[in-house]
Amino acid sequence: MVLIAPSILSADFGNLKKEIVSLTEAGADLIHIDVMDGHYVPNLTFGPGIVRQIRPYTSLPLDVHLMVDNPDQMINWFSGAGADIITVHAEVCPHLDRTLSLIRDCGKKAGVSLNPSTSEKVLEYVLDRLDLILVMTVNPGFGGQAFIESQLEKIARIKSMIGDRDIKIEVDGGINPMTSAECIAAGADILVAGTSVFAGGEYKKNMDALR
Ligand code: DX5
Ligand code: ZN
């Protein structure tokens, strides 16, 4: 069964408590938090203070996606704030093996995200340090972009690289009921969705449509 991780990038930031509670009651499996630093991506969003404040409002895992230039120094911040999964971008980690160890040393699940133009080959020698691989199906930075079809082949290749390891494949960007079906067929385990979950405020109906 595929898991749904609503991205609170599309939430009403003035009512985050209500949004987190509503998503939890509507059957979300994880809460996806898009951390953007205004450098790695041209957008600025949440810091650890916000993660700490929303932590009490749900028992769901907090899935923190770091779209930042210097993730190593932030791992402790988000770990201390209550993240359960911390995902870094391979493109900004010259010492990816070390960065993933830092995450696991905090007792958190370690994820690596790949931009659409990044090959899955960068994962080959860190597979045993990983709990999650996040395939960006749009270029990171904004919600509401169109799904990039070429990533379906990447998802399938990653699936076969993983073999029998306990590593989840997550997809992020442009996920709607049509593209979700393609991602699930290619091997995705977790669907991140902002626009399509929040559309019209019908969170449960929208998440069911993705499943
Ligand atoms: C993009 C973020 C996504 C984004 C997805 O940089 O990582 O999580 O919120 O938004 P939609 O579902 O609108 O494409
Ligand atoms: Zn994301």
PDB file of C-alpha atoms and ligand atoms in Angstrom:
ATOM      1  CA  MET A   1       0.000   0.000   0.000  1.00  0.00           C
ATOM      2  CA  VAL A   2       1.421   3.363  -1.046  1.00  0.00           C
ATOM      3  CA  LEU A   3       1.857   6.027   1.656  1.00  0.00           C
ATOM      4  CA  ILE A   4       0.771   9.660   1.262  1.00  0.00           C
ATOM      5  CA  ALA A   5       2.924  12.515   2.553  1.00  0.00           C
ATOM      6  CA  PRO A   6       1.107  15.847   2.158  1.00  0.00           C
ATOM      7  CA  SER A   7       3.504  18.763   1.692  1.00  0.00           C
ATOM      8  CA  ILE A   8       2.603  21.615   4.020  1.00  0.00           C
ATOM      9  CA  LEU A   9       4.168  23.979   1.498  1.00  0.00           C
ATOM     10  CA  SER A  10       0.585  24.202   0.172  1.00  0.00           C
ATOM     11  CA  ALA A  11      -0.974  24.662   3.627  1.00  0.00           C
ATOM     12  CA  ASP A  12      -2.439  27.845   5.094  1.00  0.00           C
ATOM     13  CA  PHE A  13       0.620  29.056   7.031  1.00  0.00           C
ATOM     14  CA  GLY A  14      -1.580  31.179   9.279  1.00  0.00           C
ATOM     15  CA  ASN A  15      -3.402  28.070  10.483  1.00  0.00           C
ATOM     16  CA  LEU A  16      -0.677  25.441  10.582  1.00  0.00           C
ATOM     17  CA  LYS A  17      -2.002  23.746  13.723  1.00  0.00           C
ATOM     18  CA  LYS A  18      -5.436  23.272  12.161  1.00  0.00           C
ATOM     19  CA  GLU A  19      -3.868  22.060   8.900  1.00  0.00           C
ATOM     20  CA  ILE A  20      -1.683  19.462  10.628  1.00  0.00           C
ATOM     21  CA  VAL A  21      -4.604  18.167  12.689  1.00  0.00           C
ATOM     22  CA  SER A  22      -6.884  18.019   9.616  1.00  0.00           C
ATOM     23  CA  LEU A  23      -4.311  16.140   7.537  1.00  0.00           C
ATOM     24  CA  THR A  24      -3.764  13.671  10.372  1.00  0.00           C
ATOM     25  CA  GLU A  25      -7.507  13.063  10.782  1.00  0.00           C
ATOM     26  CA  ALA A  26      -7.919  12.707   7.006  1.00  0.00           C
ATOM     27  CA  GLY A  27      -5.517   9.763   6.951  1.00  0.00           C
ATOM     28  CA  ALA A  28      -2.131  11.173   5.941  1.00  0.00           C
ATOM     29  CA  ASP A  29       0.760   8.772   6.554  1.00  0.00           C
ATOM     30  CA  LEU A  30       3.556  11.320   7.022  1.00  0.00           C
ATOM     31  CA  ILE A  31       3.802  15.112   7.113  1.00  0.00           C
ATOM     32  CA  HIS A  32       6.258  16.398   4.477  1.00  0.00           C
ATOM     33  CA  ILE A  33       8.050  19.631   5.416  1.00  0.00           C
ATOM     34  CA  ASP A  34       9.869  21.466   2.618  1.00  0.00           C
ATOM     35  CA  VAL A  35      12.759  23.418   4.102  1.00  0.00           C
ATOM     36  CA  MET A  36      14.060  25.976   1.583  1.00  0.00           C
ATOM     37  CA  ASP A  37      16.924  28.383   2.291  1.00  0.00           C
ATOM     38  CA  GLY A  38      16.648  30.961  -0.494  1.00  0.00           C
ATOM     39  CA  HIS A  39      20.103  29.893  -1.780  1.00  0.00           C
ATOM     40  CA  TYR A  40      19.919  26.312  -2.966  1.00  0.00           C
ATOM     41  CA  VAL A  41      16.419  27.048  -4.204  1.00  0.00           C
ATOM     42  CA  PRO A  42      14.931  30.488  -4.876  1.00  0.00           C
ATOM     43  CA  ASN A  43      12.355  30.250  -2.097  1.00  0.00           C
ATOM     44  CA  LEU A  44      12.407  30.527   1.680  1.00  0.00           C
ATOM     45  CA  THR A  45      10.148  28.481   3.961  1.00  0.00           C
ATOM     46  CA  PHE A  46      10.407  26.742   7.338  1.00  0.00           C
ATOM     47  CA  GLY A  47      13.076  26.657  10.032  1.00  0.00           C
ATOM     48  CA  PRO A  48      13.469  24.277  12.985  1.00  0.00           C
ATOM     49  CA  GLY A  49      11.367  26.574  15.203  1.00  0.00           C
ATOM     50  CA  ILE A  50       8.304  25.824  13.097  1.00  0.00           C
ATOM     51  CA  VAL A  51       9.010  22.092  13.116  1.00  0.00           C
ATOM     52  CA  ARG A  52       9.275  22.219  16.919  1.00  0.00           C
ATOM     53  CA  GLN A  53       5.960  24.052  17.200  1.00  0.00           C
ATOM     54  CA  ILE A  54       3.987  21.692  14.981  1.00  0.00           C
ATOM     55  CA  ARG A  55       5.527  18.532  16.486  1.00  0.00           C
ATOM     56  CA  PRO A  56       2.922  18.233  19.294  1.00  0.00           C
ATOM     57  CA  TYR A  57      -0.035  18.395  16.873  1.00  0.00           C
ATOM     58  CA  THR A  58       0.450  14.992  15.243  1.00  0.00           C
ATOM     59  CA  SER A  59       1.871  11.593  16.004  1.00  0.00           C
ATOM     60  CA  LEU A  60       2.677  11.065  12.307  1.00  0.00           C
ATOM     61  CA  PRO A  61       6.337  10.989  11.256  1.00  0.00           C
ATOM     62  CA  LEU A  62       7.689  14.416  10.268  1.00  0.00           C
ATOM     63  CA  ASP A  63       9.440  14.013   6.918  1.00  0.00           C
ATOM     64  CA  VAL A  64      11.877  16.916   6.592  1.00  0.00           C
ATOM     65  CA  HIS A  65      13.136  17.630   3.068  1.00  0.00           C
ATOM     66  CA  LEU A  66      16.169  19.920   3.271  1.00  0.00           C
ATOM     67  CA  MET A  67      16.553  22.017   0.117  1.00  0.00           C
ATOM     68  CA  VAL A  68      19.507  23.924   1.539  1.00  0.00           C
ATOM     69  CA  ASP A  69      23.145  24.537   0.621  1.00  0.00           C
ATOM     70  CA  ASN A  70      24.679  23.414   3.919  1.00  0.00           C
ATOM     71  CA  PRO A  71      22.619  20.560   5.346  1.00  0.00           C
ATOM     72  CA  ASP A  72      25.343  19.191   7.665  1.00  0.00           C
ATOM     73  CA  GLN A  73      25.046  22.093  10.090  1.00  0.00           C
ATOM     74  CA  MET A  74      21.232  21.852  10.127  1.00  0.00           C
ATOM     75  CA  ILE A  75      20.871  18.135  10.838  1.00  0.00           C
ATOM     76  CA  ASN A  76      21.152  18.681  14.598  1.00  0.00           C
ATOM     77  CA  TRP A  77      18.697  21.572  14.483  1.00  0.00           C
ATOM     78  CA  PHE A  78      15.948  19.593  12.773  1.00  0.00           C
ATOM     79  CA  SER A  79      16.680  16.432  14.704  1.00  0.00           C
ATOM     80  CA  GLY A  80      16.297  18.344  17.975  1.00  0.00           C
ATOM     81  CA  ALA A  81      13.097  19.961  16.691  1.00  0.00           C
ATOM     82  CA  GLY A  82      11.414  16.583  16.255  1.00  0.00           C
ATOM     83  CA  ALA A  83      12.019  15.437  12.673  1.00  0.00           C
ATOM     84  CA  ASP A  84      11.744  11.680  12.105  1.00  0.00           C
ATOM     85  CA  ILE A  85      13.183  11.524   8.593  1.00  0.00           C
ATOM     86  CA  ILE A  86      15.824  13.965   7.336  1.00  0.00           C
ATOM     87  CA  THR A  87      16.471  14.065   3.602  1.00  0.00           C
ATOM     88  CA  VAL A  88      19.387  15.921   2.024  1.00  0.00           C
ATOM     89  CA  HIS A  89      20.100  16.679  -1.624  1.00  0.00           C
ATOM     90  CA  ALA A  90      22.979  14.655  -3.091  1.00  0.00           C
ATOM     91  CA  GLU A  91      23.915  17.696  -5.206  1.00  0.00           C
ATOM     92  CA  VAL A  92      25.040  19.728  -2.154  1.00  0.00           C
ATOM     93  CA  CYS A  93      26.783  16.955  -0.213  1.00  0.00           C
ATOM     94  CA  PRO A  94      30.445  16.527  -1.229  1.00  0.00           C
ATOM     95  CA  HIS A  95      30.767  13.970   1.600  1.00  0.00           C
ATOM     96  CA  LEU A  96      27.400  12.278   1.244  1.00  0.00           C
ATOM     97  CA  ASP A  97      28.466   9.158   3.117  1.00  0.00           C
ATOM     98  CA  ARG A  98      29.434  11.271   6.142  1.00  0.00           C
ATOM     99  CA  THR A  99      26.257  13.363   5.988  1.00  0.00           C
ATOM    100  CA  LEU A 100      24.052  10.267   6.007  1.00  0.00           C
ATOM    101  CA  SER A 101      25.964   8.913   8.998  1.00  0.00           C
ATOM    102  CA  LEU A 102      25.378  12.210  10.813  1.00  0.00           C
ATOM    103  CA  ILE A 103      21.625  11.780  10.323  1.00  0.00           C
ATOM    104  CA  ARG A 104      21.606   8.193  11.558  1.00  0.00           C
ATOM    105  CA  ASP A 105      23.840   9.114  14.504  1.00  0.00           C
ATOM    106  CA  CYS A 106      21.006  11.422  15.600  1.00  0.00           C
ATOM    107  CA  GLY A 107      18.717   8.396  15.607  1.00  0.00           C
ATOM    108  CA  LYS A 108      16.793   9.596  12.543  1.00  0.00           C
ATOM    109  CA  LYS A 109      15.987   7.969   9.225  1.00  0.00           C
ATOM    110  CA  ALA A 110      18.308   9.157   6.470  1.00  0.00           C
ATOM    111  CA  GLY A 111      17.105  10.167   3.025  1.00  0.00           C
ATOM    112  CA  VAL A 112      18.801  11.342  -0.162  1.00  0.00           C
ATOM    113  CA  SER A 113      17.021  13.427  -2.746  1.00  0.00           C
ATOM    114  CA  LEU A 114      17.957  13.597  -6.419  1.00  0.00           C
ATOM    115  CA  ASN A 115      17.048  16.468  -8.728  1.00  0.00           C
ATOM    116  CA  PRO A 116      15.610  15.551 -12.121  1.00  0.00           C
ATOM    117  CA  SER A 117      19.013  15.987 -13.797  1.00  0.00           C
ATOM    118  CA  THR A 118      20.950  13.932 -11.222  1.00  0.00           C
ATOM    119  CA  SER A 119      21.740  10.307 -12.007  1.00  0.00           C
ATOM    120  CA  GLU A 120      20.844   7.541  -9.577  1.00  0.00           C
ATOM    121  CA  LYS A 121      24.460   6.394  -9.904  1.00  0.00           C
ATOM    122  CA  VAL A 122      25.448   8.740  -7.029  1.00  0.00           C
ATOM    123  CA  LEU A 123      23.575   6.376  -4.695  1.00  0.00           C
ATOM    124  CA  GLU A 124      25.522   3.263  -5.578  1.00  0.00           C
ATOM    125  CA  TYR A 125      28.027   3.356  -2.697  1.00  0.00           C
ATOM    126  CA  VAL A 126      25.748   4.757   0.014  1.00  0.00           C
ATOM    127  CA  LEU A 127      22.838   2.333  -0.267  1.00  0.00           C
ATOM    128  CA  ASP A 128      23.664   0.746   3.068  1.00  0.00           C
ATOM    129  CA  ARG A 129      23.450   4.128   4.830  1.00  0.00           C
ATOM    130  CA  LEU A 130      20.005   4.996   3.493  1.00  0.00           C
ATOM    131  CA  ASP A 131      16.391   4.589   4.576  1.00  0.00           C
ATOM    132  CA  LEU A 132      14.751   6.644   1.839  1.00  0.00           C
ATOM    133  CA  ILE A 133      15.427   7.890  -1.683  1.00  0.00           C
ATOM    134  CA  LEU A 134      13.441  10.937  -2.757  1.00  0.00           C
ATOM    135  CA  VAL A 135      13.117  11.291  -6.518  1.00  0.00           C
ATOM    136  CA  MET A 136      12.291  14.890  -7.421  1.00  0.00           C
ATOM    137  CA  THR A 137       9.742  14.786 -10.216  1.00  0.00           C
ATOM    138  CA  VAL A 138       9.958  18.588 -10.592  1.00  0.00           C
ATOM    139  CA  ASN A 139      12.864  20.985 -10.104  1.00  0.00           C
ATOM    140  CA  PRO A 140      12.831  21.865  -6.405  1.00  0.00           C
ATOM    141  CA  GLY A 141      11.690  25.222  -5.095  1.00  0.00           C
ATOM    142  CA  PHE A 142       7.985  25.586  -5.711  1.00  0.00           C
ATOM    143  CA  GLY A 143       4.696  23.744  -5.543  1.00  0.00           C
ATOM    144  CA  GLY A 144       2.351  23.498  -8.487  1.00  0.00           C
ATOM    145  CA  GLN A 145       4.850  22.537 -11.219  1.00  0.00           C
ATOM    146  CA  ALA A 146       4.339  19.948 -13.939  1.00  0.00           C
ATOM    147  CA  PHE A 147       5.547  16.360 -13.403  1.00  0.00           C
ATOM    148  CA  ILE A 148       8.696  15.434 -15.366  1.00  0.00           C
ATOM    149  CA  GLU A 149       8.011  12.101 -17.077  1.00  0.00           C
ATOM    150  CA  SER A 150      11.686  11.149 -17.541  1.00  0.00           C
ATOM    151  CA  GLN A 151      11.864  10.433 -13.813  1.00  0.00           C
ATOM    152  CA  LEU A 152       9.722   7.310 -14.149  1.00  0.00           C
ATOM    153  CA  GLU A 153      12.661   5.466 -15.673  1.00  0.00           C
ATOM    154  CA  LYS A 154      14.856   6.661 -12.780  1.00  0.00           C
ATOM    155  CA  ILE A 155      12.357   5.334 -10.225  1.00  0.00           C
ATOM    156  CA  ALA A 156      12.407   1.928 -11.890  1.00  0.00           C
ATOM    157  CA  ARG A 157      16.218   1.881 -12.007  1.00  0.00           C
ATOM    158  CA  ILE A 158      16.434   2.804  -8.331  1.00  0.00           C
ATOM    159  CA  LYS A 159      13.949   0.072  -7.485  1.00  0.00           C
ATOM    160  CA  SER A 160      16.223  -2.513  -9.034  1.00  0.00           C
ATOM    161  CA  MET A 161      19.356  -1.009  -7.375  1.00  0.00           C
ATOM    162  CA  ILE A 162      17.701  -1.312  -3.966  1.00  0.00           C
ATOM    163  CA  GLY A 163      17.129  -5.053  -4.352  1.00  0.00           C
ATOM    164  CA  ASP A 164      16.028  -6.532  -1.030  1.00  0.00           C
ATOM    165  CA  ARG A 165      17.255  -3.632   1.130  1.00  0.00           C
ATOM    166  CA  ASP A 166      14.719  -1.884   3.362  1.00  0.00           C
ATOM    167  CA  ILE A 167      14.786   1.445   1.502  1.00  0.00           C
ATOM    168  CA  LYS A 168      11.669   3.374   0.514  1.00  0.00           C
ATOM    169  CA  ILE A 169      11.290   5.317  -2.728  1.00  0.00           C
ATOM    170  CA  GLU A 170       9.500   8.650  -2.361  1.00  0.00           C
ATOM    171  CA  VAL A 171       8.422  10.875  -5.242  1.00  0.00           C
ATOM    172  CA  ASP A 172       7.908  14.622  -4.938  1.00  0.00           C
ATOM    173  CA  GLY A 173       6.466  17.172  -7.341  1.00  0.00           C
ATOM    174  CA  GLY A 174       3.525  17.301  -9.703  1.00  0.00           C
ATOM    175  CA  ILE A 175       1.829  14.274  -8.135  1.00  0.00           C
ATOM    176  CA  ASN A 176      -1.863  14.031  -9.035  1.00  0.00           C
ATOM    177  CA  PRO A 177      -4.170  11.030  -9.545  1.00  0.00           C
ATOM    178  CA  MET A 178      -2.723  10.434 -13.029  1.00  0.00           C
ATOM    179  CA  THR A 179       0.975  10.780 -12.266  1.00  0.00           C
ATOM    180  CA  SER A 180       0.589   8.918  -8.956  1.00  0.00           C
ATOM    181  CA  ALA A 181      -0.520   5.814 -10.838  1.00  0.00           C
ATOM    182  CA  GLU A 182       2.575   6.025 -13.062  1.00  0.00           C
ATOM    183  CA  CYS A 183       4.859   6.432 -10.048  1.00  0.00           C
ATOM    184  CA  ILE A 184       3.296   3.517  -8.185  1.00  0.00           C
ATOM    185  CA  ALA A 185       3.678   1.325 -11.275  1.00  0.00           C
ATOM    186  CA  ALA A 186       7.353   2.336 -11.520  1.00  0.00           C
ATOM    187  CA  GLY A 187       7.998   1.391  -7.877  1.00  0.00           C
ATOM    188  CA  ALA A 188       7.246   4.408  -5.646  1.00  0.00           C
ATOM    189  CA  ASP A 189       6.354   3.666  -2.003  1.00  0.00           C
ATOM    190  CA  ILE A 190       5.590   7.198  -0.760  1.00  0.00           C
ATOM    191  CA  LEU A 191       3.874  10.016  -2.674  1.00  0.00           C
ATOM    192  CA  VAL A 192       4.520  13.624  -1.647  1.00  0.00           C
ATOM    193  CA  ALA A 193       1.797  15.977  -2.799  1.00  0.00           C
ATOM    194  CA  GLY A 194       0.940  19.574  -2.051  1.00  0.00           C
ATOM    195  CA  THR A 195      -1.332  21.094  -4.684  1.00  0.00           C
ATOM    196  CA  SER A 196      -3.406  17.960  -5.285  1.00  0.00           C
ATOM    197  CA  VAL A 197      -3.963  17.205  -1.562  1.00  0.00           C
ATOM    198  CA  PHE A 198      -4.973  20.740  -0.585  1.00  0.00           C
ATOM    199  CA  ALA A 199      -7.185  21.408  -3.649  1.00  0.00           C
ATOM    200  CA  GLY A 200     -10.668  22.446  -2.559  1.00  0.00           C
ATOM    201  CA  GLY A 201      -9.919  21.578   1.076  1.00  0.00           C
ATOM    202  CA  GLU A 202     -11.058  17.958   0.617  1.00  0.00           C
ATOM    203  CA  TYR A 203      -8.005  16.306   2.087  1.00  0.00           C
ATOM    204  CA  LYS A 204      -9.381  12.805   2.571  1.00  0.00           C
ATOM    205  CA  LYS A 205     -11.009  12.600  -0.852  1.00  0.00           C
ATOM    206  CA  ASN A 206      -7.881  13.986  -2.507  1.00  0.00           C
ATOM    207  CA  MET A 207      -5.554  11.553  -0.718  1.00  0.00           C
ATOM    208  CA  ASP A 208      -7.817   8.620  -1.547  1.00  0.00           C
ATOM    209  CA  ALA A 209      -7.664   9.652  -5.205  1.00  0.00           C
ATOM    210  CA  LEU A 210      -3.859   9.457  -5.103  1.00  0.00           C
ATOM    211  CA  ARG A 211      -3.878   5.990  -3.556  1.00  0.00           C
TER     212      ARG A 211
HETATM  213  C1  DX5 B   1       9.101  21.219  -4.297  1.00  0.00           C
HETATM  214  C2  DX5 B   1       8.746  20.507  -3.002  1.00  0.00           C
HETATM  215  C3  DX5 B   1       7.500  19.726  -3.050  1.00  0.00           C
HETATM  216  C4  DX5 B   1       6.270  20.505  -3.375  1.00  0.00           C
HETATM  217  C5  DX5 B   1       5.321  19.636  -4.113  1.00  0.00           C
HETATM  218  O1  DX5 B   1      10.352  21.770  -4.190  1.00  0.00           O
HETATM  219  O2  DX5 B   1       9.783  19.628  -2.634  1.00  0.00           O
HETATM  220  O3  DX5 B   1       7.317  18.962  -1.864  1.00  0.00           O
HETATM  221  O4  DX5 B   1       5.626  21.016  -2.240  1.00  0.00           O
HETATM  222  O5  DX5 B   1       4.276  20.410  -4.531  1.00  0.00           O
HETATM  223  P1  DX5 B   1       3.232  19.949  -5.641  1.00  0.00           P
HETATM  224  O6  DX5 B   1       2.593  18.704  -5.127  1.00  0.00           O
HETATM  225  O7  DX5 B   1       2.317  21.109  -5.702  1.00  0.00           O
HETATM  226  O8  DX5 B   1       4.011  19.725  -6.892  1.00  0.00           O
HETATM  227 ZN    ZN B   2       9.573  18.140  -0.847  1.00  0.00          ZN
END
